[in-house]
C-alpha cells in the first residue's frame, strides 16, 4: 500500500494540494471554492505525474534497479485509471468553478505540464540518443558524452 501511495504520485499530489491549502489559509476568507481549488490542484498534479508514468514510451524504458519504475510498469493500468479519473475530476472542477475564464493565462502552464511528459527528441529503440547511428566517435554532441 505504501508503494501505491508513493509510486502513483498520490503523495506528491497531496503535497501540492497542502501547499495550495496553506497559501489559501493566509488569505482572509476561504470559501468552498477555495477547497475546490485545492481538489483541482490535487487532481491536476495526479494527472500529470501518472500520465508521465503511464505513457507508452516511458513504459518501455528498462526499469534497471529502480523499484519505482518497476512498480509503475507492473501497475500501468492503475496509473492510467488514476490519470483518467484525475482528468475527469480536474475538468469538472475547472469548468464548474469558472476557471475557463482564465484559459488564455493558464494555457501555457497546461502546455508546460503536458510537455513535461513528452520526449525531447524521438527515440528509435532502447539505445537512446547515443546509439551508433546517432553519435560517431568524432561527434561533439553534449548528450553523447563524447569529446
PDB file of N, CA, C and O in Angstrom, residues 83-131:
ATOM      1  N   UNK A  83      -4.997   8.515 -13.926  1.00  0.00           N
ATOM      2  CA  UNK A  83      -4.869   9.672 -14.810  1.00  0.00           C
ATOM      3  C   UNK A  83      -6.224  10.046 -15.413  1.00  0.00           C
ATOM      4  O   UNK A  83      -6.581  11.228 -15.461  1.00  0.00           O
ATOM      5  N   UNK A  84      -6.990   9.065 -15.847  1.00  0.00           N
ATOM      6  CA  UNK A  84      -8.308   9.341 -16.427  1.00  0.00           C
ATOM      7  C   UNK A  84      -9.250   9.913 -15.371  1.00  0.00           C
ATOM      8  O   UNK A  84      -9.957  10.903 -15.618  1.00  0.00           O
ATOM      9  N   UNK A  85      -9.266   9.315 -14.184  1.00  0.00           N
ATOM     10  CA  UNK A  85     -10.105   9.822 -13.108  1.00  0.00           C
ATOM     11  C   UNK A  85      -9.713  11.228 -12.693  1.00  0.00           C
ATOM     12  O   UNK A  85     -10.573  12.093 -12.456  1.00  0.00           O
ATOM     13  N   UNK A  86      -8.416  11.472 -12.607  1.00  0.00           N
ATOM     14  CA  UNK A  86      -7.931  12.802 -12.237  1.00  0.00           C
ATOM     15  C   UNK A  86      -8.275  13.823 -13.321  1.00  0.00           C
ATOM     16  O   UNK A  86      -8.627  14.967 -13.012  1.00  0.00           O
ATOM     17  N   UNK A  87      -8.189  13.420 -14.594  1.00  0.00           N
ATOM     18  CA  UNK A  87      -8.554  14.326 -15.692  1.00  0.00           C
ATOM     19  C   UNK A  87     -10.035  14.680 -15.620  1.00  0.00           C
ATOM     20  O   UNK A  87     -10.413  15.849 -15.807  1.00  0.00           O
ATOM     21  N   UNK A  88     -10.868  13.694 -15.327  1.00  0.00           N
ATOM     22  CA  UNK A  88     -12.308  13.953 -15.206  1.00  0.00           C
ATOM     23  C   UNK A  88     -12.597  14.892 -14.040  1.00  0.00           C
ATOM     24  O   UNK A  88     -13.367  15.857 -14.179  1.00  0.00           O
ATOM     25  N   UNK A  89     -11.968  14.637 -12.894  1.00  0.00           N
ATOM     26  CA  UNK A  89     -12.182  15.491 -11.724  1.00  0.00           C
ATOM     27  C   UNK A  89     -11.662  16.906 -11.974  1.00  0.00           C
ATOM     28  O   UNK A  89     -12.347  17.892 -11.663  1.00  0.00           O
ATOM     29  N   UNK A  90     -10.461  17.006 -12.538  1.00  0.00           N
ATOM     30  CA  UNK A  90      -9.890  18.329 -12.805  1.00  0.00           C
ATOM     31  C   UNK A  90     -10.734  19.080 -13.832  1.00  0.00           C
ATOM     32  O   UNK A  90     -10.980  20.285 -13.678  1.00  0.00           O
ATOM     33  N   UNK A  91     -11.169  18.392 -14.870  1.00  0.00           N
ATOM     34  CA  UNK A  91     -12.020  19.039 -15.880  1.00  0.00           C
ATOM     35  C   UNK A  91     -13.326  19.531 -15.292  1.00  0.00           C
ATOM     36  O   UNK A  91     -13.767  20.654 -15.573  1.00  0.00           O
ATOM     37  N   UNK A  92     -13.951  18.696 -14.463  1.00  0.00           N
ATOM     38  CA  UNK A  92     -15.202  19.096 -13.806  1.00  0.00           C
ATOM     39  C   UNK A  92     -14.990  20.342 -12.960  1.00  0.00           C
ATOM     40  O   UNK A  92     -15.727  21.323 -13.081  1.00  0.00           O
ATOM     41  N   UNK A  93     -13.986  20.326 -12.101  1.00  0.00           N
ATOM     42  CA  UNK A  93     -13.727  21.473 -11.222  1.00  0.00           C
ATOM     43  C   UNK A  93     -13.334  22.712 -12.024  1.00  0.00           C
ATOM     44  O   UNK A  93     -13.702  23.839 -11.679  1.00  0.00           O
ATOM     45  N   UNK A  94     -12.593  22.503 -13.106  1.00  0.00           N
ATOM     46  CA  UNK A  94     -12.149  23.611 -13.950  1.00  0.00           C
ATOM     47  C   UNK A  94     -13.346  24.349 -14.550  1.00  0.00           C
ATOM     48  O   UNK A  94     -13.389  25.580 -14.554  1.00  0.00           O
ATOM     49  N   UNK A  95     -14.316  23.594 -15.046  1.00  0.00           N
ATOM     50  CA  UNK A  95     -15.464  24.226 -15.695  1.00  0.00           C
ATOM     51  C   UNK A  95     -16.534  24.687 -14.701  1.00  0.00           C
ATOM     52  O   UNK A  95     -17.114  25.758 -14.869  1.00  0.00           O
ATOM     53  N   UNK A  96     -16.794  23.905 -13.663  1.00  0.00           N
ATOM     54  CA  UNK A  96     -17.827  24.269 -12.693  1.00  0.00           C
ATOM     55  C   UNK A  96     -17.450  25.527 -11.933  1.00  0.00           C
ATOM     56  O   UNK A  96     -18.305  26.384 -11.670  1.00  0.00           O
ATOM     57  N   UNK A  97     -16.186  25.658 -11.572  1.00  0.00           N
ATOM     58  CA  UNK A  97     -15.766  26.817 -10.778  1.00  0.00           C
ATOM     59  C   UNK A  97     -15.392  28.022 -11.626  1.00  0.00           C
ATOM     60  O   UNK A  97     -14.950  29.037 -11.093  1.00  0.00           O
ATOM     61  N   UNK A  98     -15.547  27.922 -12.934  1.00  0.00           N
ATOM     62  CA  UNK A  98     -15.321  29.080 -13.799  1.00  0.00           C
ATOM     63  C   UNK A  98     -13.877  29.393 -14.123  1.00  0.00           C
ATOM     64  O   UNK A  98     -13.570  30.508 -14.563  1.00  0.00           O
ATOM     65  N   UNK A  99     -12.990  28.438 -13.923  1.00  0.00           N
ATOM     66  CA  UNK A  99     -11.582  28.692 -14.249  1.00  0.00           C
ATOM     67  C   UNK A  99     -11.371  28.835 -15.749  1.00  0.00           C
ATOM     68  O   UNK A  99     -10.348  29.363 -16.175  1.00  0.00           O
ATOM     69  N   UNK A 100     -12.324  28.392 -16.567  1.00  0.00           N
ATOM     70  CA  UNK A 100     -12.195  28.500 -18.020  1.00  0.00           C
ATOM     71  C   UNK A 100     -12.039  29.953 -18.449  1.00  0.00           C
ATOM     72  O   UNK A 100     -11.472  30.236 -19.498  1.00  0.00           O
ATOM     73  N   UNK A 101     -12.512  30.901 -17.637  1.00  0.00           N
ATOM     74  CA  UNK A 101     -12.348  32.328 -17.975  1.00  0.00           C
ATOM     75  C   UNK A 101     -10.885  32.732 -18.020  1.00  0.00           C
ATOM     76  O   UNK A 101     -10.519  33.705 -18.656  1.00  0.00           O
ATOM     77  N   UNK A 102     -10.055  32.001 -17.301  1.00  0.00           N
ATOM     78  CA  UNK A 102      -8.628  32.327 -17.237  1.00  0.00           C
ATOM     79  C   UNK A 102      -7.804  31.487 -18.212  1.00  0.00           C
ATOM     80  O   UNK A 102      -6.588  31.437 -18.097  1.00  0.00           O
ATOM     81  N   UNK A 103      -8.472  30.813 -19.133  1.00  0.00           N
ATOM     82  CA  UNK A 103      -7.793  29.902 -20.054  1.00  0.00           C
ATOM     83  C   UNK A 103      -6.618  30.543 -20.798  1.00  0.00           C
ATOM     84  O   UNK A 103      -5.562  29.925 -20.907  1.00  0.00           O
ATOM     85  N   UNK A 104      -6.726  31.778 -21.310  1.00  0.00           N
ATOM     86  CA  UNK A 104      -5.574  32.357 -22.016  1.00  0.00           C
ATOM     87  C   UNK A 104      -4.310  32.418 -21.146  1.00  0.00           C
ATOM     88  O   UNK A 104      -3.212  32.201 -21.634  1.00  0.00           O
ATOM     89  N   UNK A 105      -4.457  32.701 -19.889  1.00  0.00           N
ATOM     90  CA  UNK A 105      -3.295  32.739 -18.995  1.00  0.00           C
ATOM     91  C   UNK A 105      -2.851  31.366 -18.522  1.00  0.00           C
ATOM     92  O   UNK A 105      -1.669  31.145 -18.253  1.00  0.00           O
ATOM     93  N   UNK A 106      -3.805  30.429 -18.426  1.00  0.00           N
ATOM     94  CA  UNK A 106      -3.483  29.088 -17.940  1.00  0.00           C
ATOM     95  C   UNK A 106      -2.972  28.154 -19.040  1.00  0.00           C
ATOM     96  O   UNK A 106      -2.287  27.175 -18.734  1.00  0.00           O
ATOM     97  N   UNK A 107      -3.305  28.438 -20.286  1.00  0.00           N
ATOM     98  CA  UNK A 107      -2.927  27.549 -21.395  1.00  0.00           C
ATOM     99  C   UNK A 107      -1.418  27.275 -21.459  1.00  0.00           C
ATOM    100  O   UNK A 107      -1.013  26.121 -21.623  1.00  0.00           O
ATOM    101  N   UNK A 108      -0.558  28.290 -21.320  1.00  0.00           N
ATOM    102  CA  UNK A 108       0.878  27.986 -21.341  1.00  0.00           C
ATOM    103  C   UNK A 108       1.310  27.073 -20.180  1.00  0.00           C
ATOM    104  O   UNK A 108       2.182  26.225 -20.352  1.00  0.00           O
ATOM    105  N   UNK A 109       0.679  27.225 -19.025  1.00  0.00           N
ATOM    106  CA  UNK A 109       1.012  26.363 -17.891  1.00  0.00           C
ATOM    107  C   UNK A 109       0.570  24.928 -18.141  1.00  0.00           C
ATOM    108  O   UNK A 109       1.293  23.982 -17.806  1.00  0.00           O
ATOM    109  N   UNK A 110      -0.594  24.775 -18.743  1.00  0.00           N
ATOM    110  CA  UNK A 110      -1.075  23.438 -19.092  1.00  0.00           C
ATOM    111  C   UNK A 110      -0.142  22.810 -20.120  1.00  0.00           C
ATOM    112  O   UNK A 110       0.219  21.640 -20.008  1.00  0.00           O
ATOM    113  N   UNK A 111       0.263  23.586 -21.123  1.00  0.00           N
ATOM    114  CA  UNK A 111       1.181  23.077 -22.140  1.00  0.00           C
ATOM    115  C   UNK A 111       2.509  22.647 -21.518  1.00  0.00           C
ATOM    116  O   UNK A 111       3.032  21.574 -21.845  1.00  0.00           O
ATOM    117  N   UNK A 112       3.034  23.448 -20.619  1.00  0.00           N
ATOM    118  CA  UNK A 112       4.293  23.079 -19.956  1.00  0.00           C
ATOM    119  C   UNK A 112       4.132  21.801 -19.133  1.00  0.00           C
ATOM    120  O   UNK A 112       5.016  20.946 -19.124  1.00  0.00           O
ATOM    121  N   UNK A 113       3.009  21.676 -18.446  1.00  0.00           N
ATOM    122  CA  UNK A 113       2.780  20.486 -17.632  1.00  0.00           C
ATOM    123  C   UNK A 113       2.696  19.237 -18.512  1.00  0.00           C
ATOM    124  O   UNK A 113       3.250  18.188 -18.163  1.00  0.00           O
ATOM    125  N   UNK A 114       2.040  19.331 -19.647  1.00  0.00           N
ATOM    126  CA  UNK A 114       1.932  18.172 -20.528  1.00  0.00           C
ATOM    127  C   UNK A 114       3.237  17.904 -21.279  1.00  0.00           C
ATOM    128  O   UNK A 114       3.571  16.751 -21.546  1.00  0.00           O
ATOM    129  N   UNK A 115       3.964  18.952 -21.611  1.00  0.00           N
ATOM    130  CA  UNK A 115       5.257  18.759 -22.275  1.00  0.00           C
ATOM    131  C   UNK A 115       6.284  18.129 -21.343  1.00  0.00           C
ATOM    132  O   UNK A 115       7.276  17.571 -21.798  1.00  0.00           O
ATOM    133  N   UNK A 116       6.044  18.203 -20.040  1.00  0.00           N
ATOM    134  CA  UNK A 116       6.905  17.550 -19.057  1.00  0.00           C
ATOM    135  C   UNK A 116       7.045  16.064 -19.364  1.00  0.00           C
ATOM    136  O   UNK A 116       8.093  15.468 -19.149  1.00  0.00           O
ATOM    137  N   UNK A 117       5.982  15.472 -19.901  1.00  0.00           N
ATOM    138  CA  UNK A 117       5.959  14.044 -20.173  1.00  0.00           C
ATOM    139  C   UNK A 117       6.445  13.683 -21.570  1.00  0.00           C
ATOM    140  O   UNK A 117       6.629  12.515 -21.863  1.00  0.00           O
ATOM    141  N   UNK A 118       6.613  14.642 -22.423  1.00  0.00           N
ATOM    142  CA  UNK A 118       6.944  14.360 -23.808  1.00  0.00           C
ATOM    143  C   UNK A 118       8.450  14.215 -23.981  1.00  0.00           C
ATOM    144  O   UNK A 118       9.219  14.920 -23.346  1.00  0.00           O
ATOM    145  N   UNK A 119       8.903  13.307 -24.855  1.00  0.00           N
ATOM    146  CA  UNK A 119      10.347  13.148 -25.064  1.00  0.00           C
ATOM    147  C   UNK A 119      10.934  14.378 -25.757  1.00  0.00           C
ATOM    148  O   UNK A 119      10.238  15.064 -26.503  1.00  0.00           O
ATOM    149  N   UNK A 120      12.190  14.637 -25.493  1.00  0.00           N
ATOM    150  CA  UNK A 120      12.851  15.788 -26.092  1.00  0.00           C
ATOM    151  C   UNK A 120      13.113  15.584 -27.577  1.00  0.00           C
ATOM    152  O   UNK A 120      13.105  16.520 -28.347  1.00  0.00           O
ATOM    153  N   UNK A 121      13.366  14.386 -27.976  1.00  0.00           N
ATOM    154  CA  UNK A 121      13.539  14.044 -29.385  1.00  0.00           C
ATOM    155  C   UNK A 121      13.071  12.604 -29.552  1.00  0.00           C
ATOM    156  O   UNK A 121      12.995  11.864 -28.589  1.00  0.00           O
ATOM    157  N   UNK A 122      12.756  12.208 -30.789  1.00  0.00           N
ATOM    158  CA  UNK A 122      12.221  10.857 -30.983  1.00  0.00           C
ATOM    159  C   UNK A 122      13.254   9.788 -30.661  1.00  0.00           C
ATOM    160  O   UNK A 122      14.426   9.912 -31.013  1.00  0.00           O
ATOM    161  N   UNK A 123      12.809   8.770 -29.962  1.00  0.00           N
ATOM    162  CA  UNK A 123      13.655   7.649 -29.623  1.00  0.00           C
ATOM    163  C   UNK A 123      13.385   6.528 -30.615  1.00  0.00           C
ATOM    164  O   UNK A 123      12.247   6.232 -30.898  1.00  0.00           O
ATOM    165  N   UNK A 124      14.419   5.938 -31.118  1.00  0.00           N
ATOM    166  CA  UNK A 124      14.287   4.813 -32.039  1.00  0.00           C
ATOM    167  C   UNK A 124      14.897   3.601 -31.366  1.00  0.00           C
ATOM    168  O   UNK A 124      16.094   3.374 -31.449  1.00  0.00           O
ATOM    169  N   UNK A 125      14.079   2.855 -30.662  1.00  0.00           N
ATOM    170  CA  UNK A 125      14.590   1.702 -29.943  1.00  0.00           C
ATOM    171  C   UNK A 125      15.034   2.086 -28.547  1.00  0.00           C
ATOM    172  O   UNK A 125      14.856   3.200 -28.094  1.00  0.00           O
ATOM    173  N   UNK A 126      15.644   1.138 -27.864  1.00  0.00           N
ATOM    174  CA  UNK A 126      16.038   1.354 -26.471  1.00  0.00           C
ATOM    175  C   UNK A 126      17.436   1.928 -26.319  1.00  0.00           C
ATOM    176  O   UNK A 126      17.851   2.235 -25.234  1.00  0.00           O
ATOM    177  N   UNK A 127      18.149   2.046 -27.407  1.00  0.00           N
ATOM    178  CA  UNK A 127      19.537   2.502 -27.304  1.00  0.00           C
ATOM    179  C   UNK A 127      19.636   3.969 -26.928  1.00  0.00           C
ATOM    180  O   UNK A 127      20.639   4.409 -26.422  1.00  0.00           O
ATOM    181  N   UNK A 128      18.578   4.728 -27.198  1.00  0.00           N
ATOM    182  CA  UNK A 128      18.597   6.129 -26.822  1.00  0.00           C
ATOM    183  C   UNK A 128      19.367   6.983 -27.794  1.00  0.00           C
ATOM    184  O   UNK A 128      19.721   6.555 -28.890  1.00  0.00           O
ATOM    185  N   UNK A 129      19.665   8.211 -27.418  1.00  0.00           N
ATOM    186  CA  UNK A 129      20.256   9.167 -28.345  1.00  0.00           C
ATOM    187  C   UNK A 129      21.718   8.910 -28.662  1.00  0.00           C
ATOM    188  O   UNK A 129      22.248   9.503 -29.569  1.00  0.00           O
ATOM    189  N   UNK A 130      22.374   8.043 -27.930  1.00  0.00           N
ATOM    190  CA  UNK A 130      23.796   7.819 -28.159  1.00  0.00           C
ATOM    191  C   UNK A 130      24.059   6.507 -28.890  1.00  0.00           C
ATOM    192  O   UNK A 130      25.160   5.961 -28.821  1.00  0.00           O
ATOM    193  N   UNK A 131      23.051   6.008 -29.571  1.00  0.00           N
ATOM    194  CA  UNK A 131      23.260   4.802 -30.366  1.00  0.00           C
ATOM    195  C   UNK A 131      24.260   5.109 -31.476  1.00  0.00           C
ATOM    196  O   UNK A 131      24.448   6.250 -31.865  1.00  0.00           O
TER     197      UNK A 131
END
